[in-house]
Amino acid sequence: MTFNFSHPAVKEYLYSGCFGLERETLRVDRKGRLSQTLHPFGDDPHISRDFCENQVEIITPPTGSPREAMASLLALHRKASGKLNSLPTGREVLWPFSNPPAISGEDEIPIARFSGTQSDKTTYREYLARKYGKRKMLFCGIHCNFSFHEWLLQAGFEESDIETFREYKDSVYLTLAQRLVEYGWLIVWLTAASPVSDPSLFDEGAEGSRYASPRCGDLGYWNDFVPVLQYGSITEYTDSIWRYIKEGAIVSPSELYYPIRLKPKGENRLDHLRTGGVNHIELRMLDVNPLTPAGIFEEDIAFIQLLILWLMALEDSEFDEATQKNAVANIKNAALYDEQKILIEYRGESKPIREAAAEILRKMREFFRSLDAAEEVFALLEYQQKKIEDACNRYAVKIREQYGENFSAKGLALAKQYAEAD
């Protein structure tokens, strides 16, 4: 499944699309300890909570570009910070890292407290705490939601031999999902931003120091099996997830910890996905980046869109069980800090990660050159190329240099600085 990139409508809407961001963050008090107060944002649909009562989730509405998504995220960050600055229980701030500050023990990690018709959410989180431990609940990340412009999809459908637009649209996203899983290691390596943690996070103290992103590596949320999904149709895809539920491996689709998810419109349920089709795709492997108040750079969101377009130009290839398991292994390996030890295994070949990344960037430049892309596109590719050419440009390296000592104290100072920024 590929687009006809020479089609006039495809050319016109190629760089259009819909973008949404979900940023997880922790509330901490003026001493830098995890907040023990109740979620203070009520039922605000854009400032919710996730696993923990003190874990804020900032959710932007759908926007038309990475720049608009960033503006929305920053506006919501300011809104949340303003509320936390004037709490009657004392000022709080938003923690700017994926890894949490110092913790005294699991009693300091309050499970999110839902009530009434939503009380089952708390029950589910209690189950996760028993199965995976409460410390993992403190990992925070950023989810990037993306969908193609409908007119771009319509142009592709008109040139296809698929009977309905719904089937065509689903097949596009199914193709994209498997390719993003296979090449997801590149996103992890280029955006990993969590090389520093407090020793209290891990039972073995400095265990997290091996990683540029513990949450994307073996220490993060992963199932005790590697999911093998079917991408032939949306029915096959949802059936392959239901199989794990029926076998008792997981209790709900939300427990399938996977870097890429296909989402329906409205409530995220498998039956909605099966009957209504795919509305957008969610990328779940981005760290919160402390080098910017928003937690993510616009250049990285824009690069993800370019990667998506390049992936849609690739020839179809089999995504069998071995390839899927290898793809997940690559993602976990890409989360390590020492790039000299990272090998990317790809369909029988093994390459150092820097070499593999450089090869993809080269192919992307050739692809966009064939489309006569604007200079802005090549500037975005150059931004990532610099991380490949010089390790000092990697976020993980910069962050370890700046925050490798006195992590919790420096983190609190940064949190206060970002809370006061315009």
Short mmCIF file of C-alpha atoms in Angstrom, two decimals:
data_model
loop_
_atom_site.label_atom_id
_atom_site.label_comp_id
_atom_site.label_asym_id
_atom_site.label_seq_id
_atom_site.Cartn_x
_atom_site.Cartn_y
_atom_site.Cartn_z
CA MET A 1 0.00 0.00 0.00
CA THR A 2 1.63 3.23 -1.18
CA PHE A 3 0.47 6.67 -2.28
CA ASN A 4 0.83 7.91 -5.86
CA PHE A 5 3.06 10.85 -5.04
CA SER A 6 2.69 12.29 -8.52
CA HIS A 7 -1.10 12.67 -8.18
CA PRO A 8 -2.04 16.39 -8.05
CA ALA A 9 -4.22 16.01 -4.95
CA VAL A 10 -1.54 13.99 -3.18
CA LYS A 11 1.00 16.70 -3.92
CA GLU A 12 -1.36 19.42 -2.69
CA TYR A 13 -2.24 17.78 0.63
CA LEU A 14 0.91 15.76 1.27
CA TYR A 15 2.11 17.95 4.13
CA SER A 16 -1.36 18.52 5.55
CA GLY A 17 -2.86 16.40 8.27
CA CYS A 18 -4.21 16.41 11.79
CA PHE A 19 -1.91 16.48 14.84
CA GLY A 20 -2.64 15.99 18.50
CA LEU A 21 -0.34 15.66 21.51
CA GLU A 22 -0.82 14.04 24.91
CA ARG A 23 1.83 14.95 27.45
CA GLU A 24 2.09 13.09 30.74
CA THR A 25 3.74 14.85 33.68
CA LEU A 26 3.87 14.60 37.46
CA ARG A 27 2.72 17.17 40.01
CA VAL A 28 5.34 17.86 42.67
CA ASP A 29 5.20 20.10 45.73
CA ARG A 30 7.53 23.01 46.57
CA LYS A 31 10.08 20.55 47.99
CA GLY A 32 10.11 18.43 44.87
CA ARG A 33 8.21 15.50 46.37
CA LEU A 34 5.35 13.79 44.58
CA SER A 35 2.11 15.61 45.30
CA GLN A 36 -0.34 13.80 47.57
CA THR A 37 -3.27 16.11 46.82
CA LEU A 38 -6.28 15.22 44.70
CA HIS A 39 -6.35 16.00 40.99
CA PRO A 40 -7.13 19.75 40.98
CA PHE A 41 -8.40 20.19 37.42
CA GLY A 42 -11.90 18.75 37.79
CA ASP A 43 -13.36 17.39 34.57
CA ASP A 44 -11.28 19.55 32.22
CA PRO A 45 -11.10 17.40 29.05
CA HIS A 46 -7.68 18.82 28.19
CA ILE A 47 -6.03 18.41 31.61
CA SER A 48 -6.76 14.93 32.86
CA ARG A 49 -4.84 12.31 34.87
CA ASP A 50 -3.46 8.91 34.04
CA PHE A 51 -2.18 6.08 36.23
CA CYS A 52 -1.47 8.11 39.36
CA GLU A 53 -3.58 10.72 41.07
CA ASN A 54 -0.61 13.07 40.76
CA GLN A 55 0.09 12.28 37.10
CA VAL A 56 -1.31 15.00 34.87
CA GLU A 57 -2.11 14.33 31.23
CA ILE A 58 -2.26 17.42 29.03
CA ILE A 59 -4.28 16.69 25.90
CA THR A 60 -4.37 19.10 22.96
CA PRO A 61 -7.37 19.24 20.63
CA PRO A 62 -6.74 18.14 17.04
CA THR A 63 -4.73 20.76 15.14
CA GLY A 64 -3.69 21.28 11.54
CA SER A 65 0.10 21.37 11.90
CA PRO A 66 2.97 20.60 14.28
CA ARG A 67 3.26 24.33 15.00
CA GLU A 68 -0.40 24.59 16.02
CA ALA A 69 -0.09 21.46 18.15
CA MET A 70 2.91 22.98 19.93
CA ALA A 71 1.08 26.26 20.54
CA SER A 72 -1.88 24.39 22.01
CA LEU A 73 0.37 22.27 24.22
CA LEU A 74 2.19 25.33 25.57
CA ALA A 75 -1.09 27.16 26.24
CA LEU A 76 -2.40 24.19 28.22
CA HIS A 77 0.90 23.94 30.10
CA ARG A 78 0.54 27.58 31.14
CA LYS A 79 -3.07 26.99 32.15
CA ALA A 80 -2.14 24.00 34.30
CA SER A 81 0.83 25.81 35.85
CA GLY A 82 -1.37 28.79 36.70
CA LYS A 83 -3.83 26.56 38.51
CA LEU A 84 -1.08 24.76 40.43
CA ASN A 85 0.49 28.06 41.45
CA SER A 86 -2.56 29.05 43.47
CA LEU A 87 -3.71 25.84 45.13
CA PRO A 88 -5.05 26.31 48.68
CA THR A 89 -2.96 23.32 49.76
CA GLY A 90 0.24 24.97 48.56
CA ARG A 91 1.98 25.64 45.29
CA GLU A 92 2.81 22.75 42.98
CA VAL A 93 4.72 22.54 39.69
CA LEU A 94 4.90 20.16 36.75
CA TRP A 95 7.93 17.86 36.73
CA PRO A 96 9.85 18.34 33.42
CA PHE A 97 11.30 14.82 32.97
CA SER A 98 10.01 11.41 31.93
CA ASN A 99 11.72 9.91 34.99
CA PRO A 100 10.27 10.98 38.36
CA PRO A 101 12.02 12.80 41.22
CA ALA A 102 13.16 11.03 44.38
CA ILE A 103 10.56 8.77 45.99
CA SER A 104 10.55 7.31 49.48
CA GLY A 105 8.59 4.18 48.54
CA GLU A 106 5.52 2.91 46.76
CA ASP A 107 3.24 4.34 49.46
CA GLU A 108 4.10 7.74 47.97
CA ILE A 109 2.54 6.73 44.63
CA PRO A 110 -1.24 7.22 44.83
CA ILE A 111 -3.32 5.35 42.27
CA ALA A 112 -5.70 7.64 40.37
CA ARG A 113 -8.99 7.90 42.28
CA PHE A 114 -11.98 7.73 40.00
CA SER A 115 -15.50 7.44 41.37
CA GLY A 116 -19.07 6.77 40.32
CA THR A 117 -19.45 5.36 36.82
CA GLN A 118 -15.66 5.67 36.33
CA SER A 119 -14.67 3.70 39.44
CA ASP A 120 -13.66 0.76 37.25
CA LYS A 121 -10.72 2.89 36.08
CA THR A 122 -9.30 2.83 39.58
CA THR A 123 -9.89 -0.93 39.81
CA TYR A 124 -7.98 -1.38 36.56
CA ARG A 125 -5.06 0.71 37.83
CA GLU A 126 -4.96 -1.30 41.04
CA TYR A 127 -4.66 -4.43 38.90
CA LEU A 128 -1.78 -2.86 36.94
CA ALA A 129 -0.03 -1.90 40.18
CA ARG A 130 -0.18 -5.50 41.41
CA LYS A 131 1.01 -6.95 38.12
CA TYR A 132 3.69 -4.47 37.06
CA GLY A 133 4.53 -2.58 40.25
CA LYS A 134 3.71 1.02 41.09
CA ARG A 135 7.07 2.56 40.16
CA LYS A 136 6.41 2.13 36.45
CA MET A 137 3.29 4.25 36.89
CA LEU A 138 5.58 7.23 37.37
CA PHE A 139 7.14 7.06 33.91
CA CYS A 140 5.81 9.88 31.75
CA GLY A 141 5.87 10.23 27.98
CA ILE A 142 4.34 12.06 25.07
CA HIS A 143 1.92 10.46 22.65
CA CYS A 144 1.69 11.92 19.15
CA ASN A 145 -1.57 11.41 17.27
CA PHE A 146 -1.61 11.82 13.50
CA SER A 147 -4.05 11.43 10.63
CA PHE A 148 -3.74 12.13 6.92
CA HIS A 149 -5.83 14.80 5.24
CA GLU A 150 -9.06 13.21 4.03
CA TRP A 151 -8.61 14.57 0.50
CA LEU A 152 -5.20 12.93 0.26
CA LEU A 153 -6.79 9.62 1.24
CA GLN A 154 -9.65 10.21 -1.19
CA ALA A 155 -7.16 10.72 -4.04
CA GLY A 156 -5.48 7.45 -3.17
CA PHE A 157 -8.78 5.62 -2.95
CA GLU A 158 -9.83 6.77 -6.42
CA GLU A 159 -6.71 5.18 -7.89
CA SER A 160 -7.03 1.95 -5.93
CA ASP A 161 -8.99 -1.21 -6.69
CA ILE A 162 -10.45 -1.34 -3.16
CA GLU A 163 -14.25 -1.29 -3.10
CA THR A 164 -14.98 1.20 -0.33
CA PHE A 165 -13.26 4.30 1.02
CA ARG A 166 -13.52 2.89 4.55
CA GLU A 167 -11.59 -0.25 3.54
CA TYR A 168 -8.97 1.82 1.74
CA LYS A 169 -8.49 4.16 4.68
CA ASP A 170 -8.13 1.24 7.09
CA SER A 171 -5.58 -0.44 4.82
CA VAL A 172 -3.49 2.76 4.68
CA TYR A 173 -3.31 2.99 8.47
CA LEU A 174 -2.69 -0.72 8.90
CA THR A 175 0.24 -0.45 6.48
CA LEU A 176 1.54 2.63 8.28
CA ALA A 177 1.20 0.97 11.68
CA GLN A 178 3.38 -2.00 10.80
CA ARG A 179 6.01 0.20 9.16
CA LEU A 180 6.13 2.53 12.16
CA VAL A 181 6.66 -0.45 14.43
CA GLU A 182 9.47 -1.69 12.21
CA TYR A 183 11.18 1.70 12.01
CA GLY A 184 10.15 2.95 15.45
CA TRP A 185 13.68 2.40 16.77
CA LEU A 186 14.76 5.47 14.78
CA ILE A 187 12.25 7.72 16.58
CA VAL A 188 13.32 6.34 19.95
CA TRP A 189 17.01 6.87 19.28
CA LEU A 190 16.58 10.41 17.92
CA THR A 191 14.26 11.61 20.69
CA ALA A 192 15.32 9.65 23.82
CA ALA A 193 15.65 12.20 26.62
CA SER A 194 15.73 10.29 29.94
CA PRO A 195 19.32 9.27 30.68
CA VAL A 196 19.20 10.49 34.28
CA SER A 197 17.08 9.22 37.18
CA ASP A 198 17.04 9.25 40.95
CA PRO A 199 18.43 5.98 42.43
CA SER A 200 15.18 5.53 44.39
CA LEU A 201 13.31 4.74 41.18
CA PHE A 202 14.93 1.35 40.68
CA ASP A 203 15.46 -1.46 43.14
CA GLU A 204 19.08 -1.76 42.07
CA GLY A 205 19.89 1.93 42.30
CA ALA A 206 21.75 2.97 39.16
CA GLU A 207 20.12 0.39 36.92
CA GLY A 208 18.54 3.14 34.84
CA SER A 209 21.92 4.63 33.92
CA ARG A 210 22.22 2.13 31.06
CA TYR A 211 19.40 3.84 29.24
CA ALA A 212 18.78 6.99 27.27
CA SER A 213 15.10 6.15 27.77
CA PRO A 214 14.26 3.58 30.48
CA ARG A 215 10.54 3.77 29.67
CA CYS A 216 11.23 2.65 26.08
CA GLY A 217 13.72 0.00 27.21
CA ASP A 218 13.28 -3.15 29.23
CA LEU A 219 12.50 -1.18 32.41
CA GLY A 220 9.35 0.38 30.95
CA TYR A 221 5.82 -0.88 30.46
CA TRP A 222 5.97 -4.00 28.31
CA ASN A 223 3.89 -7.15 28.37
CA ASP A 224 5.53 -10.40 29.44
CA PHE A 225 5.12 -11.56 25.85
CA VAL A 226 5.84 -9.85 22.51
CA PRO A 227 2.50 -9.15 20.80
CA VAL A 228 2.15 -10.51 17.27
CA LEU A 229 -0.65 -8.69 15.47
CA GLN A 230 -2.37 -9.26 12.14
CA TYR A 231 -2.47 -6.34 9.71
CA GLY A 232 -4.45 -7.83 6.81
CA SER A 233 -7.68 -6.01 7.73
CA ILE A 234 -9.13 -4.14 10.68
CA THR A 235 -11.10 -7.27 11.57
CA GLU A 236 -7.94 -9.38 11.66
CA TYR A 237 -6.15 -6.66 13.62
CA THR A 238 -8.79 -6.40 16.33
CA ASP A 239 -9.20 -10.19 16.47
CA SER A 240 -5.47 -10.59 17.09
CA ILE A 241 -5.75 -8.28 20.12
CA TRP A 242 -8.90 -9.99 21.41
CA ARG A 243 -7.02 -13.29 21.28
CA TYR A 244 -4.65 -12.12 24.01
CA ILE A 245 -7.60 -11.06 26.15
CA LYS A 246 -9.36 -14.40 25.71
CA GLU A 247 -6.15 -16.25 26.58
CA GLY A 248 -5.85 -14.23 29.79
CA ALA A 249 -2.53 -12.62 28.81
CA ILE A 250 -4.10 -9.16 29.27
CA VAL A 251 -7.42 -8.01 30.67
CA SER A 252 -8.20 -5.23 28.17
CA PRO A 253 -6.87 -3.67 24.96
CA SER A 254 -5.35 -0.86 27.07
CA GLU A 255 -2.99 -3.38 28.63
CA LEU A 256 -1.43 -4.18 25.27
CA TYR A 257 1.75 -2.15 25.70
CA TYR A 258 2.87 -1.45 22.18
CA PRO A 259 4.62 1.56 20.62
CA ILE A 260 1.93 2.11 17.97
CA ARG A 261 -1.84 2.03 18.31
CA LEU A 262 -4.64 2.46 15.80
CA LYS A 263 -7.47 4.56 17.21
CA PRO A 264 -11.15 4.94 16.27
CA LYS A 265 -13.10 8.17 16.41
CA GLY A 266 -14.55 8.87 19.85
CA GLU A 267 -14.15 6.41 22.70
CA ASN A 268 -11.11 4.17 22.31
CA ARG A 269 -12.68 0.71 22.18
CA LEU A 270 -11.90 -2.28 19.98
CA ASP A 271 -15.53 -2.68 18.91
CA HIS A 272 -15.55 0.96 17.77
CA LEU A 273 -12.34 0.38 15.83
CA ARG A 274 -13.78 -2.74 14.24
CA THR A 275 -17.10 -1.21 13.20
CA GLY A 276 -16.12 2.40 12.56
CA GLY A 277 -12.60 1.97 11.25
CA VAL A 278 -9.39 3.84 11.92
CA ASN A 279 -9.55 7.56 12.63
CA HIS A 280 -5.87 8.19 13.48
CA ILE A 281 -2.63 6.56 14.53
CA GLU A 282 -0.90 7.05 17.88
CA LEU A 283 2.86 6.98 18.42
CA ARG A 284 3.71 6.23 22.04
CA MET A 285 7.53 6.15 22.15
CA LEU A 286 8.39 9.80 22.78
CA ASP A 287 10.06 10.94 26.00
CA VAL A 288 9.25 14.16 27.80
CA ASN A 289 12.16 16.39 26.84
CA PRO A 290 13.32 18.70 29.68
CA LEU A 291 15.23 20.95 27.26
CA THR A 292 11.98 22.73 26.35
CA PRO A 293 8.97 23.81 28.47
CA ALA A 294 6.59 21.97 26.14
CA GLY A 295 8.41 18.68 26.68
CA ILE A 296 8.90 18.15 22.96
CA PHE A 297 10.44 20.10 20.08
CA GLU A 298 8.38 21.09 17.05
CA GLU A 299 11.19 19.81 14.82
CA ASP A 300 10.69 16.27 16.14
CA ILE A 301 6.94 16.30 15.51
CA ALA A 302 7.51 17.60 11.99
CA PHE A 303 10.18 14.96 11.37
CA ILE A 304 7.76 12.22 12.40
CA GLN A 305 5.40 13.41 9.68
CA LEU A 306 8.22 13.29 7.12
CA LEU A 307 9.13 9.79 8.25
CA ILE A 308 5.50 8.75 7.88
CA LEU A 309 5.40 10.05 4.30
CA TRP A 310 8.61 8.24 3.43
CA LEU A 311 7.31 5.02 4.97
CA MET A 312 4.20 5.25 2.79
CA ALA A 313 6.45 5.28 -0.27
CA LEU A 314 8.09 1.95 0.55
CA GLU A 315 7.23 -1.26 -1.22
CA ASP A 316 5.07 -3.74 0.66
CA SER A 317 6.94 -6.39 2.60
CA GLU A 318 5.94 -9.25 4.89
CA PHE A 319 5.52 -8.34 8.55
CA ASP A 320 5.54 -11.85 9.97
CA GLU A 321 6.02 -13.01 13.56
CA ALA A 322 9.82 -12.99 13.43
CA THR A 323 9.90 -9.50 11.93
CA GLN A 324 7.48 -8.16 14.53
CA LYS A 325 9.45 -9.58 17.43
CA ASN A 326 12.67 -8.25 15.94
CA ALA A 327 11.11 -4.79 15.57
CA VAL A 328 10.24 -4.65 19.27
CA ALA A 329 13.76 -5.80 20.17
CA ASN A 330 15.20 -2.98 18.04
CA ILE A 331 13.04 -0.41 19.83
CA LYS A 332 14.22 -1.62 23.23
CA ASN A 333 17.85 -1.61 22.08
CA ALA A 334 17.53 1.91 20.69
CA ALA A 335 16.61 3.07 24.20
CA LEU A 336 20.12 2.27 25.50
CA TYR A 337 22.52 5.13 26.18
CA ASP A 338 25.77 3.70 24.83
CA GLU A 339 25.21 3.75 21.09
CA GLN A 340 28.42 1.79 20.52
CA LYS A 341 26.60 -1.26 21.87
CA ILE A 342 23.42 -0.86 19.80
CA LEU A 343 22.97 -3.02 16.73
CA ILE A 344 19.85 -2.80 14.59
CA GLU A 345 18.75 -6.14 13.21
CA TYR A 346 16.81 -5.72 9.98
CA ARG A 347 15.61 -8.62 7.85
CA GLY A 348 18.76 -10.67 8.25
CA GLU A 349 21.19 -7.74 8.39
CA SER A 350 22.85 -6.25 11.45
CA LYS A 351 24.15 -2.67 11.52
CA PRO A 352 25.39 -0.22 14.14
CA ILE A 353 22.54 2.12 14.96
CA ARG A 354 24.35 5.24 13.77
CA GLU A 355 25.01 3.63 10.39
CA ALA A 356 21.42 2.39 10.10
CA ALA A 357 20.03 5.82 11.00
CA ALA A 358 22.29 7.60 8.51
CA GLU A 359 21.13 5.27 5.76
CA ILE A 360 17.47 6.08 6.42
CA LEU A 361 18.13 9.82 6.49
CA ARG A 362 19.96 9.52 3.18
CA LYS A 363 17.03 7.69 1.60
CA MET A 364 14.60 10.26 2.99
CA ARG A 365 16.60 13.11 1.45
CA GLU A 366 16.57 11.33 -1.91
CA PHE A 367 12.84 10.76 -1.65
CA PHE A 368 11.96 14.36 -0.84
CA ARG A 369 14.40 15.60 -3.45
CA SER A 370 12.43 13.58 -6.02
CA LEU A 371 9.32 15.47 -4.89
CA ASP A 372 11.04 18.86 -5.21
CA ALA A 373 10.29 19.46 -1.54
CA ALA A 374 10.75 22.88 0.00
CA GLU A 375 13.95 23.86 1.80
CA GLU A 376 12.07 23.62 5.11
CA VAL A 377 11.82 19.86 4.62
CA PHE A 378 15.58 19.47 4.19
CA ALA A 379 16.21 21.73 7.18
CA LEU A 380 14.15 19.33 9.30
CA LEU A 381 16.14 16.38 8.00
CA GLU A 382 19.38 18.25 8.70
CA TYR A 383 18.23 18.84 12.29
CA GLN A 384 18.10 15.06 12.80
CA GLN A 385 21.25 14.46 10.75
CA LYS A 386 23.27 16.52 13.23
CA LYS A 387 22.31 14.07 15.99
CA ILE A 388 23.70 11.26 13.85
CA GLU A 389 26.93 13.04 12.93
CA ASP A 390 27.81 14.18 16.44
CA ALA A 391 26.69 12.35 19.59
CA CYS A 392 26.89 15.62 21.52
CA ASN A 393 23.77 16.74 19.65
CA ARG A 394 21.70 13.86 21.01
CA TYR A 395 19.23 14.97 23.66
CA ALA A 396 20.28 12.17 25.98
CA VAL A 397 23.92 13.31 25.94
CA LYS A 398 23.01 16.94 26.60
CA ILE A 399 20.66 16.04 29.44
CA ARG A 400 23.15 13.74 31.16
CA GLU A 401 25.75 16.49 31.03
CA GLN A 402 23.37 19.08 32.49
CA TYR A 403 21.42 16.98 35.01
CA GLY A 404 23.64 14.00 35.74
CA GLU A 405 24.37 15.31 39.22
CA ASN A 406 21.77 16.51 41.76
CA PHE A 407 18.99 15.34 39.46
CA SER A 408 16.05 15.94 41.80
CA ALA A 409 17.26 19.38 42.97
CA LYS A 410 18.06 20.59 39.46
CA GLY A 411 14.79 19.12 38.20
CA LEU A 412 12.79 21.09 40.77
CA ALA A 413 14.58 24.31 39.85
CA LEU A 414 13.81 23.69 36.18
CA ALA A 415 10.17 22.90 36.98
CA LYS A 416 9.83 26.21 38.82
CA GLN A 417 11.50 28.05 35.95
CA TYR A 418 9.11 26.56 33.39
CA ALA A 419 6.12 27.32 35.64
CA GLU A 420 7.05 30.98 35.62
CA ALA A 421 7.80 31.21 31.87
CA ASP A 422 5.39 33.19 29.71
#
